[in-house]
Amino acid sequence: MTTTPAPPKPAPGPGTIASESALHLPVIAWFEAHARDLPWRRPEAGPWGVMVSEFMLQQTPVNRVLPVYEEWLARWPRPADLAAEPPGEAVRAWGRLGYPRRALRLHAAATAITERHGGVVPDDHAELLALPGVGEYTAAAVASFAYGRRHAVLDTNVRRVLARAVTGVQYPPNATTAAERRLAQELLPGEEAVAARWAAASMELGALVCTARTPVCGRCPIADRCAWRAAGSPEHDGPPRRGQTYAGTDRQVRGKLLAVLREAVAPVPQEALDAVWDEPVQRARALDGLVADGLVEPLEDGTYRLPLT
DNA sequence: TACACGTGGTA
DNA sequence: TTACCAAGTGT
């Protein structure tokens, strides 16, 4: 007898995962009641405000971003306003948020938006991704938060929520895996507006309740269906999560050098930079790195300043 | 894939 | 006090 080939299994579309509504509805309802009133979530922030906040929030906590964000938006309310200034001004106004290359990239993104997109932050994921400093996460976040588009927004908070609630482990892997992307995509609500809400809500849940160190399961809207809790909240067993040493590294030296240049109103002589670190080889390497990254501009007379171009 | 890249708060 | 952690990106 002939066997009829089984029809291709329909790809699991949105809404096919049984747990979807069981997760989405309570998390979104919780979000409506408990979301923080952050300035970049207000309507007046606009797409540019969302983009600025996303750059600043890359690896920097909300509380430290808040005052700098307000300064930036007041000073540069549109991408073209930032693009009109030297990149060094962005680095200076970045202050002590850390990872100052982000300031450079945000300035470059503002320039690209001004030149290629008519000064309007693009709403298309691929166009966002093409901008300097915009990776997979930031492109999805801007498209979703600023334009209500349907994208899986997979940041460290969402990854942790999914690891616990769905996968049943304490922590996600060190690096984002294809399995995590697949899961986030499968869990994405089919309706655009609901998807955008879910993205913000699941992220906020990870930030406020399902935290890394001490999750507050007593306040979690999905604690009763959390796979990790159901498994007895087992401790993370895999390889230790990468620590970030800092003291004595080039990063620390770069930070000290750049701090001098941020505070200076005039070009800084070599001796002023030499004073921040006594080991000359490492100091020179760090300064070279800053110049190579475009964060520092060496002048003909041997002085240094934040970049004018 | 693994590492470099800042800074400061928290337990 | 040390170590972890914070809305990642680029190479």
mmCIF file of C-alpha atoms in Angstrom, chain A:
data_model
loop_
_atom_site.group_PDB
_atom_site.id
_atom_site.type_symbol
_atom_site.label_atom_id
_atom_site.label_comp_id
_atom_site.label_asym_id
_atom_site.label_seq_id
_atom_site.Cartn_x
_atom_site.Cartn_y
_atom_site.Cartn_z
ATOM 1 C CA MET A 1 0.000 0.000 0.000
ATOM 2 C CA THR A 2 1.115 3.466 -0.627
ATOM 3 C CA THR A 3 1.709 5.800 2.150
ATOM 4 C CA THR A 4 0.501 9.243 1.702
ATOM 5 C CA PRO A 5 3.187 11.656 2.716
ATOM 6 C CA ALA A 6 2.125 13.418 5.803
ATOM 7 C CA PRO A 7 1.295 17.001 5.046
ATOM 8 C CA PRO A 8 4.002 19.307 6.231
ATOM 9 C CA LYS A 9 3.459 20.182 9.799
ATOM 10 C CA PRO A 10 2.279 23.752 9.905
ATOM 11 C CA ALA A 11 4.919 25.987 11.363
ATOM 12 C CA PRO A 12 3.956 26.968 14.858
ATOM 13 C CA GLY A 13 2.588 30.406 14.359
ATOM 14 C CA PRO A 14 1.876 32.959 16.978
ATOM 15 C CA GLY A 15 -0.477 31.801 19.601
ATOM 16 C CA THR A 16 0.193 28.117 19.271
ATOM 17 C CA ILE A 17 2.096 27.681 22.485
ATOM 18 C CA ALA A 18 -0.216 26.572 25.203
ATOM 19 C CA SER A 19 1.440 28.736 27.816
ATOM 20 C CA GLU A 20 1.127 31.903 25.789
ATOM 21 C CA SER A 21 -1.999 33.405 27.221
ATOM 22 C CA ALA A 22 -1.151 31.960 30.608
ATOM 23 C CA LEU A 23 2.018 34.054 30.640
ATOM 24 C CA HIS A 24 1.050 37.115 28.632
ATOM 25 C CA LEU A 25 -2.162 38.114 30.259
ATOM 26 C CA PRO A 26 -0.961 38.130 33.867
ATOM 27 C CA VAL A 27 2.362 39.741 33.006
ATOM 28 C CA ILE A 28 0.747 42.482 30.953
ATOM 29 C CA ALA A 29 -1.864 43.080 33.647
ATOM 30 C CA TRP A 30 0.907 43.283 36.232
ATOM 31 C CA PHE A 31 2.734 45.765 33.996
ATOM 32 C CA GLU A 32 -0.318 47.995 33.713
ATOM 33 C CA ALA A 33 -0.421 48.218 37.485
ATOM 34 C CA HIS A 34 3.276 48.386 38.378
ATOM 35 C CA ALA A 35 5.269 49.816 35.480
ATOM 36 C CA ARG A 36 7.690 52.555 36.455
ATOM 37 C CA ASP A 37 7.011 56.019 35.115
ATOM 38 C CA LEU A 38 10.256 56.388 33.174
ATOM 39 C CA PRO A 39 10.759 59.462 30.993
ATOM 40 C CA TRP A 40 11.502 57.479 27.841
ATOM 41 C CA ARG A 41 8.159 55.722 28.217
ATOM 42 C CA ARG A 42 6.211 58.942 28.086
ATOM 43 C CA PRO A 43 4.695 59.871 24.731
ATOM 44 C CA GLU A 44 6.706 63.079 24.501
ATOM 45 C CA ALA A 45 9.953 61.091 24.484
ATOM 46 C CA GLY A 46 9.337 60.036 20.896
ATOM 47 C CA PRO A 47 11.497 57.585 18.953
ATOM 48 C CA TRP A 48 14.630 59.657 19.479
ATOM 49 C CA GLY A 49 14.121 59.633 23.229
ATOM 50 C CA VAL A 50 13.639 55.890 23.119
ATOM 51 C CA MET A 51 16.798 55.450 21.108
ATOM 52 C CA VAL A 52 18.878 57.651 23.408
ATOM 53 C CA SER A 53 17.608 55.751 26.434
ATOM 54 C CA GLU A 54 18.384 52.402 24.855
ATOM 55 C CA PHE A 55 21.979 53.394 24.155
ATOM 56 C CA MET A 56 22.424 54.667 27.689
ATOM 57 C CA LEU A 57 20.809 51.591 29.214
ATOM 58 C CA GLN A 58 23.208 49.210 27.491
ATOM 59 C CA GLN A 59 24.916 47.838 30.596
ATOM 60 C CA THR A 60 24.126 50.856 32.767
ATOM 61 C CA PRO A 61 21.417 50.863 35.479
ATOM 62 C CA VAL A 62 18.278 52.972 35.111
ATOM 63 C CA ASN A 63 18.970 55.176 38.105
ATOM 64 C CA ARG A 64 22.288 56.341 36.725
ATOM 65 C CA VAL A 65 20.846 56.950 33.285
ATOM 66 C CA LEU A 66 17.937 59.142 34.397
ATOM 67 C CA PRO A 67 19.721 62.485 34.978
ATOM 68 C CA VAL A 68 21.982 62.149 31.935
ATOM 69 C CA TYR A 69 19.029 61.246 29.745
ATOM 70 C CA GLU A 70 17.213 64.410 30.789
ATOM 71 C CA GLU A 71 20.265 66.537 30.000
ATOM 72 C CA TRP A 72 20.689 64.955 26.597
ATOM 73 C CA LEU A 73 17.090 65.331 25.514
ATOM 74 C CA ALA A 74 16.987 68.945 26.682
ATOM 75 C CA ARG A 75 20.203 69.747 24.839
ATOM 76 C CA TRP A 76 19.655 67.611 21.746
ATOM 77 C CA PRO A 77 15.904 67.149 21.252
ATOM 78 C CA ARG A 78 16.345 65.799 17.714
ATOM 79 C CA PRO A 79 18.987 63.608 16.054
ATOM 80 C CA ALA A 80 20.086 66.537 13.890
ATOM 81 C CA ASP A 81 20.819 68.606 16.997
ATOM 82 C CA LEU A 82 23.303 66.037 18.204
ATOM 83 C CA ALA A 83 24.735 65.465 14.745
ATOM 84 C CA ALA A 84 25.487 69.194 14.498
ATOM 85 C CA GLU A 85 27.934 69.004 17.398
ATOM 86 C CA PRO A 86 31.405 67.484 17.548
ATOM 87 C CA PRO A 87 31.482 63.858 18.716
ATOM 88 C CA GLY A 88 33.613 64.950 21.661
ATOM 89 C CA GLU A 89 30.659 66.870 23.042
ATOM 90 C CA ALA A 90 28.664 63.650 23.126
ATOM 91 C CA VAL A 91 31.508 61.948 24.952
ATOM 92 C CA ARG A 92 31.711 64.808 27.443
ATOM 93 C CA ALA A 93 27.965 64.856 28.073
ATOM 94 C CA TRP A 94 28.035 61.092 28.517
ATOM 95 C CA GLY A 95 29.630 61.766 31.879
ATOM 96 C CA ARG A 96 30.298 58.714 33.986
ATOM 97 C CA LEU A 97 27.777 56.347 32.425
ATOM 98 C CA GLY A 98 30.629 54.101 31.346
ATOM 99 C CA TYR A 99 31.525 52.519 28.019
ATOM 100 C CA PRO A 100 31.953 55.927 26.353
ATOM 101 C CA ARG A 101 32.223 54.350 22.918
ATOM 102 C CA ARG A 102 28.448 54.228 23.152
ATOM 103 C CA ALA A 103 28.401 58.026 23.121
ATOM 104 C CA LEU A 104 30.494 58.039 19.983
ATOM 105 C CA ARG A 105 28.232 55.497 18.331
ATOM 106 C CA LEU A 106 25.087 57.366 19.333
ATOM 107 C CA HIS A 107 26.550 60.501 17.777
ATOM 108 C CA ALA A 108 27.360 58.512 14.636
ATOM 109 C CA ALA A 109 23.851 57.064 14.619
ATOM 110 C CA ALA A 110 22.391 60.566 14.891
ATOM 111 C CA THR A 111 24.534 61.626 11.944
ATOM 112 C CA ALA A 112 23.378 58.652 9.883
ATOM 113 C CA ILE A 113 19.746 59.321 10.788
ATOM 114 C CA THR A 114 20.158 62.941 9.763
ATOM 115 C CA GLU A 115 21.865 62.128 6.483
ATOM 116 C CA ARG A 116 20.130 58.932 5.419
ATOM 117 C CA HIS A 117 16.712 59.083 7.074
ATOM 118 C CA GLY A 118 15.782 62.728 6.904
ATOM 119 C CA GLY A 119 16.343 63.182 10.600
ATOM 120 C CA VAL A 120 13.701 60.621 11.549
ATOM 121 C CA VAL A 121 14.587 57.536 13.580
ATOM 122 C CA PRO A 122 13.718 54.619 11.291
ATOM 123 C CA ASP A 123 10.954 52.225 12.315
ATOM 124 C CA ASP A 124 12.314 49.327 10.296
ATOM 125 C CA HIS A 125 14.337 46.714 12.136
ATOM 126 C CA ALA A 126 16.900 46.248 9.347
ATOM 127 C CA GLU A 127 17.440 49.974 8.962
ATOM 128 C CA LEU A 128 17.864 50.348 12.695
ATOM 129 C CA LEU A 129 20.301 47.454 12.762
ATOM 130 C CA ALA A 130 22.430 49.207 10.152
ATOM 131 C CA LEU A 131 23.018 52.152 12.483
ATOM 132 C CA PRO A 132 26.239 52.354 14.512
ATOM 133 C CA GLY A 133 25.861 50.926 18.003
ATOM 134 C CA VAL A 134 22.504 49.337 17.227
ATOM 135 C CA GLY A 135 22.543 45.576 17.610
ATOM 136 C CA GLU A 136 19.821 42.986 17.611
ATOM 137 C CA TYR A 137 18.435 44.007 20.968
ATOM 138 C CA THR A 138 18.405 47.775 20.429
ATOM 139 C CA ALA A 139 16.883 47.484 16.957
ATOM 140 C CA ALA A 140 14.042 45.380 18.332
ATOM 141 C CA ALA A 141 13.603 47.634 21.354
ATOM 142 C CA VAL A 142 13.333 50.854 19.337
ATOM 143 C CA ALA A 143 10.998 49.300 16.769
ATOM 144 C CA SER A 144 8.824 47.860 19.531
ATOM 145 C CA PHE A 145 8.838 50.607 22.164
ATOM 146 C CA ALA A 146 8.889 53.604 19.861
ATOM 147 C CA TYR A 147 6.772 52.322 16.987
ATOM 148 C CA GLY A 148 4.750 49.485 18.453
ATOM 149 C CA ARG A 149 6.171 46.998 15.975
ATOM 150 C CA ARG A 150 6.145 43.261 16.582
ATOM 151 C CA HIS A 151 9.597 42.022 17.533
ATOM 152 C CA ALA A 152 11.057 39.667 20.095
ATOM 153 C CA VAL A 153 12.940 41.948 22.463
ATOM 154 C CA LEU A 154 15.491 39.706 24.084
ATOM 155 C CA ASP A 155 17.505 41.505 26.710
ATOM 156 C CA THR A 156 19.035 40.152 29.892
ATOM 157 C CA ASN A 157 15.786 40.658 31.814
ATOM 158 C CA VAL A 158 13.605 38.823 29.323
ATOM 159 C CA ARG A 159 16.169 36.060 28.953
ATOM 160 C CA ARG A 160 16.105 35.512 32.710
ATOM 161 C CA VAL A 161 12.304 35.534 32.875
ATOM 162 C CA LEU A 162 12.061 32.956 30.085
ATOM 163 C CA ALA A 163 14.850 30.854 31.566
ATOM 164 C CA ARG A 164 12.954 30.589 34.810
ATOM 165 C CA ALA A 165 9.291 30.692 33.855
ATOM 166 C CA VAL A 166 9.528 28.486 30.772
ATOM 167 C CA THR A 167 12.799 26.571 30.752
ATOM 168 C CA GLY A 168 12.943 26.019 34.478
ATOM 169 C CA VAL A 169 16.520 27.073 35.154
ATOM 170 C CA GLN A 170 17.847 29.811 37.388
ATOM 171 C CA TYR A 171 19.910 31.668 34.790
ATOM 172 C CA PRO A 172 20.055 31.876 31.007
ATOM 173 C CA PRO A 173 23.274 30.879 29.196
ATOM 174 C CA ASN A 174 26.155 33.347 29.131
ATOM 175 C CA ALA A 175 25.588 34.164 25.474
ATOM 176 C CA THR A 176 22.203 34.305 23.768
ATOM 177 C CA THR A 177 21.469 31.012 22.005
ATOM 178 C CA ALA A 178 19.388 30.084 18.994
ATOM 179 C CA ALA A 179 17.083 28.189 21.336
ATOM 180 C CA GLU A 180 16.400 31.350 23.302
ATOM 181 C CA ARG A 181 15.639 33.298 20.131
ATOM 182 C CA ARG A 182 13.323 30.537 18.981
ATOM 183 C CA LEU A 183 11.498 30.501 22.278
ATOM 184 C CA ALA A 184 11.121 34.273 22.376
ATOM 185 C CA GLN A 185 9.799 34.227 18.822
ATOM 186 C CA GLU A 186 7.323 31.453 19.613
ATOM 187 C CA LEU A 187 6.084 33.331 22.630
ATOM 188 C CA LEU A 188 5.603 36.559 20.703
ATOM 189 C CA PRO A 189 1.907 37.460 20.629
ATOM 190 C CA GLY A 190 0.460 37.563 17.148
ATOM 191 C CA GLU A 191 -1.171 40.920 17.503
ATOM 192 C CA GLU A 192 1.274 43.777 17.026
ATOM 193 C CA ALA A 193 0.056 45.929 19.878
ATOM 194 C CA VAL A 194 -0.020 43.003 22.288
ATOM 195 C CA ALA A 195 3.463 41.953 21.233
ATOM 196 C CA ALA A 196 4.818 45.412 22.003
ATOM 197 C CA ARG A 197 3.101 45.375 25.370
ATOM 198 C CA TRP A 198 4.464 41.936 26.157
ATOM 199 C CA ALA A 199 7.991 43.051 25.286
ATOM 200 C CA ALA A 200 7.884 45.951 27.718
ATOM 201 C CA ALA A 201 6.040 43.969 30.369
ATOM 202 C CA SER A 202 8.308 40.938 30.369
ATOM 203 C CA MET A 203 11.351 43.177 30.522
ATOM 204 C CA GLU A 204 9.941 45.138 33.432
ATOM 205 C CA LEU A 205 9.095 41.921 35.254
ATOM 206 C CA GLY A 206 12.713 40.839 34.984
ATOM 207 C CA ALA A 207 13.922 44.226 36.172
ATOM 208 C CA LEU A 208 11.630 44.555 39.194
ATOM 209 C CA VAL A 209 10.527 41.079 40.289
ATOM 210 C CA CYS A 210 12.376 38.273 38.553
ATOM 211 C CA THR A 211 15.739 39.783 39.413
ATOM 212 C CA ALA A 212 19.113 38.084 39.139
ATOM 213 C CA ARG A 213 20.160 37.890 42.768
ATOM 214 C CA THR A 214 16.995 37.704 44.849
ATOM 215 C CA PRO A 215 13.803 37.252 42.862
ATOM 216 C CA VAL A 216 10.679 38.406 44.648
ATOM 217 C CA CYS A 217 8.475 35.508 43.700
ATOM 218 C CA GLY A 218 5.841 36.629 46.192
ATOM 219 C CA ARG A 219 5.098 39.543 43.880
ATOM 220 C CA CYS A 220 5.317 37.634 40.622
ATOM 221 C CA PRO A 221 2.101 37.367 38.595
ATOM 222 C CA ILE A 222 3.174 34.019 37.104
ATOM 223 C CA ALA A 223 4.799 32.406 40.127
ATOM 224 C CA ASP A 224 2.125 29.705 40.126
ATOM 225 C CA ARG A 225 3.147 28.574 36.646
ATOM 226 C CA CYS A 226 6.888 29.183 36.828
ATOM 227 C CA ALA A 227 8.827 26.120 35.686
ATOM 228 C CA TRP A 228 11.806 26.992 37.857
ATOM 229 C CA ARG A 229 9.697 27.216 41.009
ATOM 230 C CA ALA A 230 7.870 24.049 40.066
ATOM 231 C CA ALA A 231 11.249 22.336 39.902
ATOM 232 C CA GLY A 232 12.070 23.535 43.397
ATOM 233 C CA SER A 233 14.142 26.597 42.394
ATOM 234 C CA PRO A 234 17.323 24.598 41.689
ATOM 235 C CA GLU A 235 20.627 26.457 41.880
ATOM 236 C CA HIS A 236 22.481 27.193 38.680
ATOM 237 C CA ASP A 237 24.793 24.262 37.978
ATOM 238 C CA GLY A 238 26.642 24.951 34.737
ATOM 239 C CA PRO A 239 29.970 26.719 34.330
ATOM 240 C CA PRO A 240 30.377 29.848 36.436
ATOM 241 C CA ARG A 241 29.127 33.003 34.857
ATOM 242 C CA ARG A 242 31.921 35.169 33.571
ATOM 243 C CA GLY A 243 33.196 37.625 36.096
ATOM 244 C CA GLN A 244 34.407 41.010 35.010
ATOM 245 C CA THR A 245 37.655 41.976 36.612
ATOM 246 C CA TYR A 246 38.401 45.626 36.478
ATOM 247 C CA ALA A 247 41.081 46.806 38.872
ATOM 248 C CA GLY A 248 44.379 47.175 37.102
ATOM 249 C CA THR A 249 43.010 46.597 33.618
ATOM 250 C CA ASP A 250 43.417 48.771 30.569
ATOM 251 C CA ARG A 251 39.770 49.605 30.951
ATOM 252 C CA GLN A 252 40.418 51.250 34.273
ATOM 253 C CA VAL A 253 43.308 53.248 32.820
ATOM 254 C CA ARG A 254 41.221 54.339 29.854
ATOM 255 C CA GLY A 255 38.539 55.494 32.249
ATOM 256 C CA LYS A 256 40.983 57.611 34.206
ATOM 257 C CA LEU A 257 42.499 59.150 31.102
ATOM 258 C CA LEU A 258 39.140 59.984 29.596
ATOM 259 C CA ALA A 259 37.905 61.472 32.870
ATOM 260 C CA VAL A 260 40.705 64.051 32.668
ATOM 261 C CA LEU A 261 39.771 64.956 29.112
ATOM 262 C CA ARG A 262 36.056 65.202 29.894
ATOM 263 C CA GLU A 263 36.711 67.753 32.606
ATOM 264 C CA ALA A 264 39.169 69.816 30.583
ATOM 265 C CA VAL A 265 37.971 72.783 28.554
ATOM 266 C CA ALA A 266 41.289 73.142 26.727
ATOM 267 C CA PRO A 267 43.638 70.568 25.181
ATOM 268 C CA VAL A 268 45.432 68.602 27.852
ATOM 269 C CA PRO A 269 49.235 68.281 27.976
ATOM 270 C CA GLN A 270 50.827 64.864 28.129
ATOM 271 C CA GLU A 271 51.943 65.401 31.734
ATOM 272 C CA ALA A 272 48.362 65.749 32.937
ATOM 273 C CA LEU A 273 47.553 62.348 31.468
ATOM 274 C CA ASP A 274 50.742 60.788 32.797
ATOM 275 C CA ALA A 275 49.616 61.702 36.297
ATOM 276 C CA VAL A 276 46.646 59.327 36.318
ATOM 277 C CA TRP A 277 48.631 56.054 36.043
ATOM 278 C CA ASP A 278 52.196 55.342 37.002
ATOM 279 C CA GLU A 279 52.897 52.370 34.771
ATOM 280 C CA PRO A 280 54.063 53.954 31.496
ATOM 281 C CA VAL A 281 53.663 50.987 29.153
ATOM 282 C CA GLN A 282 50.097 50.298 30.124
ATOM 283 C CA ARG A 283 49.311 54.002 30.182
ATOM 284 C CA ALA A 284 50.590 54.465 26.650
ATOM 285 C CA ARG A 285 48.703 51.414 25.447
ATOM 286 C CA ALA A 286 45.484 52.705 26.962
ATOM 287 C CA LEU A 287 45.925 56.141 25.407
ATOM 288 C CA ASP A 288 46.695 54.610 22.035
ATOM 289 C CA GLY A 289 43.547 52.569 22.341
ATOM 290 C CA LEU A 290 41.455 55.636 23.068
ATOM 291 C CA VAL A 291 42.918 57.401 20.033
ATOM 292 C CA ALA A 292 42.341 54.330 17.870
ATOM 293 C CA ASP A 293 38.729 54.206 19.047
ATOM 294 C CA GLY A 294 38.222 57.861 18.136
ATOM 295 C CA LEU A 295 37.552 58.856 21.724
ATOM 296 C CA VAL A 296 40.669 61.019 21.936
ATOM 297 C CA GLU A 297 42.252 63.311 19.389
ATOM 298 C CA PRO A 298 46.016 63.894 19.519
ATOM 299 C CA LEU A 299 47.129 67.343 18.410
ATOM 300 C CA GLU A 300 50.305 68.368 16.614
ATOM 301 C CA ASP A 301 51.736 70.030 19.706
ATOM 302 C CA GLY A 302 51.562 66.847 21.777
ATOM 303 C CA THR A 303 48.378 67.746 23.634
ATOM 304 C CA TYR A 304 45.118 65.777 23.611
ATOM 305 C CA ARG A 305 41.431 66.574 23.556
ATOM 306 C CA LEU A 306 38.038 65.009 22.964
ATOM 307 C CA PRO A 307 37.419 64.599 19.212
ATOM 308 C CA LEU A 308 36.195 67.552 17.138
ATOM 309 C CA THR A 309 35.506 65.338 14.189
#
